[in-house]
């Protein structure tokens, strides 16, 4: 699921991107030859343009709009996930946009919190050997460049609260409902 090759932002080369429909609205996906590098929620034209500008600055390389090639498998798996036919992503991930503690936390989240389950911020901090770092785990969730595939929506407050979410609380609720953690919204 991961590319563990040494990574520097300037080695990205070509970056393929596409906006695809999903059960939570349009998603911008971007991939390098190392793997899926970015998923952006609510990718209307304004959000898309800002995200592509940030990706160009962070990754360098040529941005190419294409939903095939590097993106074919991520697009297929995301469609299957939103159709309820996929519970575990098996795509190569390019971790270039995240480093240090955040990368450690996100890798643990991707590997250790399966579909249909949740984990508390403090529990996730303990899993990575930093039991006092619950707030830092929250910051790592906010910096996640690969939401849905690296399931930051599965991280909740220890008191049962849903916690925050970069894609908005309604999006988090819908993802948790899709996975059977919360009931489907009534309307």
mmCIF file of C-alpha atoms in Angstrom:
data_model
loop_
_atom_site.group_PDB
_atom_site.id
_atom_site.type_symbol
_atom_site.label_atom_id
_atom_site.label_comp_id
_atom_site.label_asym_id
_atom_site.label_seq_id
_atom_site.Cartn_x
_atom_site.Cartn_y
_atom_site.Cartn_z
ATOM 1 C CA UNK A 1 0.000 0.000 0.000
ATOM 2 C CA UNK A 2 2.945 2.348 0.466
ATOM 3 C CA UNK A 3 5.913 3.551 -1.470
ATOM 4 C CA UNK A 4 8.887 3.416 0.878
ATOM 5 C CA UNK A 5 11.427 4.770 -1.592
ATOM 6 C CA UNK A 6 13.349 7.869 -0.481
ATOM 7 C CA UNK A 7 11.217 10.885 -1.292
ATOM 8 C CA UNK A 8 11.885 14.483 -2.077
ATOM 9 C CA UNK A 9 9.275 16.847 -3.387
ATOM 10 C CA UNK A 10 11.289 17.784 -6.455
ATOM 11 C CA UNK A 11 11.490 14.186 -7.701
ATOM 12 C CA UNK A 12 7.757 14.000 -8.446
ATOM 13 C CA UNK A 13 7.986 14.298 -12.248
ATOM 14 C CA UNK A 14 4.505 14.119 -13.755
ATOM 15 C CA UNK A 15 1.529 14.508 -11.414
ATOM 16 C CA UNK A 16 -1.756 13.188 -12.792
ATOM 17 C CA UNK A 17 -4.947 14.632 -11.376
ATOM 18 C CA UNK A 18 -8.678 14.299 -11.876
ATOM 19 C CA UNK A 19 -11.885 15.362 -10.186
ATOM 20 C CA UNK A 20 -14.189 12.393 -9.623
ATOM 21 C CA UNK A 21 -17.705 12.101 -8.262
ATOM 22 C CA UNK A 22 -18.185 10.349 -4.926
ATOM 23 C CA UNK A 23 -20.843 9.705 -2.328
ATOM 24 C CA UNK A 24 -19.618 12.816 -0.470
ATOM 25 C CA UNK A 25 -19.232 15.161 -3.436
ATOM 26 C CA UNK A 26 -16.446 15.777 -5.930
ATOM 27 C CA UNK A 27 -12.955 14.634 -4.918
ATOM 28 C CA UNK A 28 -9.740 15.827 -6.487
ATOM 29 C CA UNK A 29 -7.267 12.956 -6.737
ATOM 30 C CA UNK A 30 -3.611 13.349 -7.629
ATOM 31 C CA UNK A 31 -0.934 10.709 -8.147
ATOM 32 C CA UNK A 32 2.753 10.512 -8.954
ATOM 33 C CA UNK A 33 4.509 7.437 -10.261
ATOM 34 C CA UNK A 34 5.088 6.533 -6.568
ATOM 35 C CA UNK A 35 1.341 6.394 -5.866
ATOM 36 C CA UNK A 36 -1.692 8.381 -4.795
ATOM 37 C CA UNK A 37 -0.399 11.610 -3.248
ATOM 38 C CA UNK A 38 -3.497 13.721 -2.578
ATOM 39 C CA UNK A 39 -7.251 13.510 -2.063
ATOM 40 C CA UNK A 40 -9.133 16.807 -1.695
ATOM 41 C CA UNK A 41 -12.757 17.121 -0.555
ATOM 42 C CA UNK A 42 -15.415 19.387 -2.081
ATOM 43 C CA UNK A 43 -13.390 19.901 -5.269
ATOM 44 C CA UNK A 44 -15.432 22.553 -7.000
ATOM 45 C CA UNK A 45 -13.527 24.794 -9.428
ATOM 46 C CA UNK A 46 -12.220 27.168 -6.736
ATOM 47 C CA UNK A 47 -11.055 24.380 -4.399
ATOM 48 C CA UNK A 48 -9.580 22.453 -7.321
ATOM 49 C CA UNK A 49 -7.561 25.423 -8.565
ATOM 50 C CA UNK A 50 -6.161 26.194 -5.095
ATOM 51 C CA UNK A 51 -5.303 22.526 -4.490
ATOM 52 C CA UNK A 52 -3.526 22.218 -7.849
ATOM 53 C CA UNK A 53 -1.539 25.375 -7.116
ATOM 54 C CA UNK A 54 -0.445 23.931 -3.750
ATOM 55 C CA UNK A 55 0.456 20.591 -5.348
ATOM 56 C CA UNK A 56 2.509 22.283 -8.065
ATOM 57 C CA UNK A 57 4.407 24.230 -5.407
ATOM 58 C CA UNK A 58 4.961 21.226 -3.153
ATOM 59 C CA UNK A 59 5.712 18.587 -5.778
ATOM 60 C CA UNK A 60 7.078 20.460 -8.755
ATOM 61 C CA UNK A 61 6.690 18.552 -11.975
ATOM 62 C CA UNK A 62 4.055 18.773 -14.644
ATOM 63 C CA UNK A 63 0.371 18.598 -13.633
ATOM 64 C CA UNK A 64 -1.628 16.536 -16.137
ATOM 65 C CA UNK A 65 -5.399 16.104 -16.022
ATOM 66 C CA UNK A 66 -6.114 12.419 -16.553
ATOM 67 C CA UNK A 67 -8.293 9.870 -14.771
ATOM 68 C CA UNK A 68 -6.455 6.899 -16.256
ATOM 69 C CA UNK A 69 -2.871 5.740 -15.978
ATOM 70 C CA UNK A 70 -1.664 6.505 -12.464
ATOM 71 C CA UNK A 71 -5.188 7.255 -11.212
ATOM 72 C CA UNK A 72 -7.080 4.333 -12.746
ATOM 73 C CA UNK A 73 -6.802 2.053 -9.714
ATOM 74 C CA UNK A 74 -7.436 4.730 -7.039
ATOM 75 C CA UNK A 75 -10.533 5.894 -8.987
ATOM 76 C CA UNK A 76 -11.790 2.296 -9.266
ATOM 77 C CA UNK A 77 -11.223 1.550 -5.588
ATOM 78 C CA UNK A 78 -12.832 4.787 -4.374
ATOM 79 C CA UNK A 79 -15.915 4.068 -6.512
ATOM 80 C CA UNK A 80 -16.096 0.555 -5.011
ATOM 81 C CA UNK A 81 -15.703 1.989 -1.487
ATOM 82 C CA UNK A 82 -18.567 4.448 -1.963
ATOM 83 C CA UNK A 83 -20.699 1.664 -3.488
ATOM 84 C CA UNK A 84 -20.121 -0.420 -0.335
ATOM 85 C CA UNK A 85 -18.097 -3.072 -2.199
ATOM 86 C CA UNK A 86 -14.624 -2.251 -0.782
ATOM 87 C CA UNK A 87 -13.553 -2.254 2.847
ATOM 88 C CA UNK A 88 -9.783 -1.937 2.509
ATOM 89 C CA UNK A 89 -7.814 0.137 0.012
ATOM 90 C CA UNK A 90 -4.910 -1.514 -1.735
ATOM 91 C CA UNK A 91 -3.288 1.297 -3.702
ATOM 92 C CA UNK A 92 0.255 2.584 -3.640
ATOM 93 C CA UNK A 93 0.565 5.742 -1.570
ATOM 94 C CA UNK A 94 3.089 8.530 -2.093
ATOM 95 C CA UNK A 95 3.842 9.976 1.369
ATOM 96 C CA UNK A 96 5.851 12.941 0.007
ATOM 97 C CA UNK A 97 3.451 15.555 1.425
ATOM 98 C CA UNK A 98 3.683 14.359 5.038
ATOM 99 C CA UNK A 99 6.726 13.823 7.252
ATOM 100 C CA UNK A 100 7.863 12.992 10.767
ATOM 101 C CA UNK A 101 5.315 12.405 13.514
ATOM 102 C CA UNK A 102 2.392 13.091 11.162
ATOM 103 C CA UNK A 103 3.573 10.383 8.760
ATOM 104 C CA UNK A 104 4.042 7.923 11.627
ATOM 105 C CA UNK A 105 0.505 8.581 12.913
ATOM 106 C CA UNK A 106 -1.089 8.401 9.460
ATOM 107 C CA UNK A 107 0.664 5.140 8.622
ATOM 108 C CA UNK A 108 -0.567 3.626 11.893
ATOM 109 C CA UNK A 109 -4.058 4.851 11.091
ATOM 110 C CA UNK A 110 -3.944 3.386 7.573
ATOM 111 C CA UNK A 111 -2.624 0.030 8.749
ATOM 112 C CA UNK A 112 -4.236 -0.324 12.171
ATOM 113 C CA UNK A 113 -7.788 1.046 12.109
ATOM 114 C CA UNK A 114 -9.954 -1.118 9.847
ATOM 115 C CA UNK A 115 -13.228 -0.321 8.104
ATOM 116 C CA UNK A 116 -16.171 0.005 10.458
ATOM 117 C CA UNK A 117 -14.096 0.795 13.550
ATOM 118 C CA UNK A 118 -12.982 3.982 15.264
ATOM 119 C CA UNK A 119 -10.058 4.981 17.462
ATOM 120 C CA UNK A 120 -9.620 7.866 19.904
ATOM 121 C CA UNK A 121 -6.973 10.547 19.416
ATOM 122 C CA UNK A 122 -5.273 9.469 22.655
ATOM 123 C CA UNK A 123 -5.409 5.791 21.695
ATOM 124 C CA UNK A 124 -3.736 6.554 18.397
ATOM 125 C CA UNK A 125 -1.080 8.608 20.235
ATOM 126 C CA UNK A 126 -0.365 5.601 22.473
ATOM 127 C CA UNK A 127 -0.114 3.300 19.443
ATOM 128 C CA UNK A 128 2.754 5.390 18.075
ATOM 129 C CA UNK A 129 4.520 5.555 21.438
ATOM 130 C CA UNK A 130 3.560 9.143 22.317
ATOM 131 C CA UNK A 131 0.774 8.798 24.925
ATOM 132 C CA UNK A 132 0.687 12.535 25.735
ATOM 133 C CA UNK A 133 0.355 13.576 22.087
ATOM 134 C CA UNK A 134 -3.423 13.406 21.523
ATOM 135 C CA UNK A 135 -3.530 17.039 20.336
ATOM 136 C CA UNK A 136 -0.628 16.383 17.970
ATOM 137 C CA UNK A 137 -2.580 13.411 16.591
ATOM 138 C CA UNK A 138 -5.438 15.824 15.913
ATOM 139 C CA UNK A 139 -3.033 18.079 14.028
ATOM 140 C CA UNK A 140 -1.812 15.061 12.033
ATOM 141 C CA UNK A 141 -5.410 14.284 11.064
ATOM 142 C CA UNK A 142 -5.822 17.873 9.868
ATOM 143 C CA UNK A 143 -2.651 17.564 7.777
ATOM 144 C CA UNK A 144 -3.683 14.249 6.163
ATOM 145 C CA UNK A 145 -3.174 14.635 2.404
ATOM 146 C CA UNK A 146 -4.967 11.331 1.700
ATOM 147 C CA UNK A 147 -8.336 11.414 3.505
ATOM 148 C CA UNK A 148 -10.769 8.528 2.963
ATOM 149 C CA UNK A 149 -7.908 6.256 1.792
ATOM 150 C CA UNK A 150 -5.987 7.058 4.992
ATOM 151 C CA UNK A 151 -9.158 7.098 7.110
ATOM 152 C CA UNK A 152 -8.880 10.114 9.415
ATOM 153 C CA UNK A 153 -12.689 10.046 9.628
ATOM 154 C CA UNK A 154 -12.255 7.004 11.910
ATOM 155 C CA UNK A 155 -10.561 9.073 14.637
ATOM 156 C CA UNK A 156 -12.991 10.306 17.307
ATOM 157 C CA UNK A 157 -12.967 11.853 20.765
ATOM 158 C CA UNK A 158 -12.582 9.541 23.752
ATOM 159 C CA UNK A 159 -15.812 10.862 25.303
ATOM 160 C CA UNK A 160 -17.810 9.651 22.312
ATOM 161 C CA UNK A 161 -17.805 12.957 20.423
ATOM 162 C CA UNK A 162 -17.244 12.839 16.703
ATOM 163 C CA UNK A 163 -14.251 15.231 16.805
ATOM 164 C CA UNK A 164 -13.211 17.577 14.032
ATOM 165 C CA UNK A 165 -12.733 16.898 10.341
ATOM 166 C CA UNK A 166 -11.098 18.816 7.509
ATOM 167 C CA UNK A 167 -13.852 17.797 5.114
ATOM 168 C CA UNK A 168 -16.549 19.063 7.479
ATOM 169 C CA UNK A 169 -18.521 17.231 10.153
ATOM 170 C CA UNK A 170 -21.332 16.267 7.788
ATOM 171 C CA UNK A 171 -18.804 14.550 5.509
ATOM 172 C CA UNK A 172 -17.330 12.719 8.516
ATOM 173 C CA UNK A 173 -20.802 11.592 9.600
ATOM 174 C CA UNK A 174 -21.574 10.327 6.101
ATOM 175 C CA UNK A 175 -18.311 8.346 5.915
ATOM 176 C CA UNK A 176 -18.917 6.806 9.347
ATOM 177 C CA UNK A 177 -22.499 5.965 8.334
ATOM 178 C CA UNK A 178 -21.237 4.343 5.127
ATOM 179 C CA UNK A 179 -18.998 2.122 7.272
ATOM 180 C CA UNK A 180 -21.836 1.292 9.696
ATOM 181 C CA UNK A 181 -20.368 3.171 12.684
ATOM 182 C CA UNK A 182 -23.203 5.716 12.738
ATOM 183 C CA UNK A 183 -26.784 5.399 11.508
ATOM 184 C CA UNK A 184 -27.580 6.803 8.076
ATOM 185 C CA UNK A 185 -28.818 10.407 8.265
ATOM 186 C CA UNK A 186 -32.590 10.702 8.119
ATOM 187 C CA UNK A 187 -32.391 13.501 5.547
#
